[in-house]
Phi, psi and omega in degrees: 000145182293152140288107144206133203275143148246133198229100171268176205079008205274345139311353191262232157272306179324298172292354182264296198298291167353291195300316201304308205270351175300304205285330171325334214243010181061040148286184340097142157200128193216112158257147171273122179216158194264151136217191215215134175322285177303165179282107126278039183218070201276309184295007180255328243266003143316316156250290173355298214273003151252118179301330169291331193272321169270347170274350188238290185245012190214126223213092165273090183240137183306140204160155204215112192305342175270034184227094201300279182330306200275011155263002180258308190313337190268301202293270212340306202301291187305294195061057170306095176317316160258125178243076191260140189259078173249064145264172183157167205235079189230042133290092197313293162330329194265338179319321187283330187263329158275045204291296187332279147001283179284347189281325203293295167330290205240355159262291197297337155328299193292316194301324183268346143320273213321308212285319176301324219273329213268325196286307193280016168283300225276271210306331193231010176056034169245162183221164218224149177251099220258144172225116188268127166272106188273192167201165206304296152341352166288323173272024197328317179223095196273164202232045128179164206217145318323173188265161169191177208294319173286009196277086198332162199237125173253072192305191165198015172197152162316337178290311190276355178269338199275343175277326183284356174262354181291308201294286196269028094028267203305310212266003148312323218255294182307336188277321192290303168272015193001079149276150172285085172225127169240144177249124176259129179265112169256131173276160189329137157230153185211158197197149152292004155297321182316144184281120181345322216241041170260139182289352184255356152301306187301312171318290175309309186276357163290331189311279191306319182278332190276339179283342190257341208056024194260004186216108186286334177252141161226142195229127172223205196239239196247143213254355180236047175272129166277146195223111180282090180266095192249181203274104167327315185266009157306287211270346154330289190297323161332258173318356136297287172001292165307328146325318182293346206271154188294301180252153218277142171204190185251162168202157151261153192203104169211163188266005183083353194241138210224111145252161186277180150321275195297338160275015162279314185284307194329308176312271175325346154272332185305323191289337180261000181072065207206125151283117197277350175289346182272015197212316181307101164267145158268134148260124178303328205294354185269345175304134182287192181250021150203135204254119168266096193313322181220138170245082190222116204268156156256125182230062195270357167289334198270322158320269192317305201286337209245314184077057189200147197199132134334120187283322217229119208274191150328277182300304163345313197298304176281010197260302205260025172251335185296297184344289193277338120031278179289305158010284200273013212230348177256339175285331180292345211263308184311323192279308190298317177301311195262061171072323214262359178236151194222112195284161195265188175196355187249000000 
């Protein structure tokens, strides 16, 4: 039987490493992008700019999770076998300023998947395998340490109450309609996919611009939040994993390894030989307005039941975002000598 997927988010980090490993597995892939005035789909433009591949095997359609019709029109349309749901509003901090927004995004979005995937089951008797992406932040002020699948859920933003209502959503939805959904919790994952405005993004390319002379500062919030920090393309496969399995569970997907922030920068200024207290400012306005101090996950069900463990540590992690980084901070350096770059300071 064909494998073919649908992926919301598929513009984002997630949704790119997704898309590289479905079609490495000979999948169908149909991603949901919002649009926009502007070109957003920078993390694709890897399969875009191949033709055996976007012309064949990657499926680009407009669309929106608070848009019931254009996620029921893509399955009718489609016929997915797989449904993973990674859109979302998911910059915790902006969550406090876009409370609406995000709920709207990321509780009521999930509730119009799960309701489209349960309406097109019942009409065309097919059935689709579903994966909600929860996250770690659901446990926001945590009441045990590790954090593990039973652990009770405290948010501390609109983003973890809007994800904890996806979460027992997803798991309504499985219990009511025996559907296949699965949630995966997931903890920080990170990349040179990431988005700038991440804190282990900002780090590196401030790292790489400050190394270049193209940047003197970094402004950051509070530097002693602890983090379970993996590999974006690690935790993909996870969420395949769950797909495969005859029955639909939950899993946490964490490396198990707990480091702060600032020994996040420290490492990360160290590969260019820079100290980072000589370059780091604090600023409040970056402090959420309620903090979730430690983060640390156990994912030893996603071991044992999934055969499925991190590759790729902390530090690798931060080696290879300085790496690509460093790249993009020399192309800028380049534009900026032949005039054509107007250099940051922030």
């Amino acid at each position: 039987m064909k494998k073919i997927a649908l992926i919301t988010g598929i513009s984002g980090q997630d949704g790119s490493y997704l898309a590289d490993l479905l079609l490495s597995k000979g999948y169908e892939v149909h991603g949901l992008i919002r649009r926009s005035s502007s070109i957003n789909t920078d993390r694709l433009d890897h399969l875009i700019n191949d033709p055996d591949v976007h012309n064949k095997k990657l499926f680009l359609h407009y669309g929106d999770l608070t848009d019931y019709s254009s996620i029921s029109n893509i399955l009718i349309k489609h016929n997915p076998t797989e449904v993973y749901n990674l859109g979302a509003q998911s910059h915790v901090k902006l969550s406090f300023e876009m409370p609406i927004f995000t709920t709207n995004t990321d509780a009521v979005g999930t509730l119009n998947m799960l309701e489209a995937i349960r309406q097109y089951q019942d009409m065309s008797g097919n059935k689709v395998k579903y994966y909600q992406a929860s996250s770690s932040e659901m446990f926001g002020k945590v009441l045990e340490i590790p954090q593990r699948e039973t652990t009770p859920f405290y948010p501390r933003s609109p983003y973890g109450c809007a994800k904890v209502y996806g979460h027992y959503l997803t798991r309504n939805y499985r219990e009511s309609y025996n559907m296949h959904a699965s949630c995966g919790i997931l903890f920080n994952h990170e990349s040179p996919r990431r988005g700038e405005t991440f804190v282990t993004r900002k780090i590196t390319r401030a790292v790489t611009r400050i190394a270049c002379g193209l940047q003197s500062k970094l402004t950051l919030g509070n530097m002693d939040s602890l983090r379970d920090w993996g590999y974006a393309g690690d935790y993909v496969e996870a969420m395949w994993l769950m797909l495969q399995q005859d029955t639909p569970d939950d899993y946490v997907i964490a490396t198990g390894k707990m480091i702060s922030v600032r020994d996040f920068c420290d490492y990360s200024f160290g590969l260019v030989g820079l100290d980072y207290k000589k370059y780091v400012i604090i600023d409040p306005k970056y402090f959420r307005p309620t903090e979730v101090d430690e983060l640390l996950g156990d994912a030893t069900k996603a071991r044992q039941k999934l055969n499925w463990q991190p590759k790729v540590s902390v530090f690798q992690l931060a080696e290879m975002m300085v790496k690509e980084d460093m790249k993009l901070a020399k192309k800028e350096l380049v534009l900026k000598q032949a005039g054509m770059y107007e250099s940051s300071n922030s």
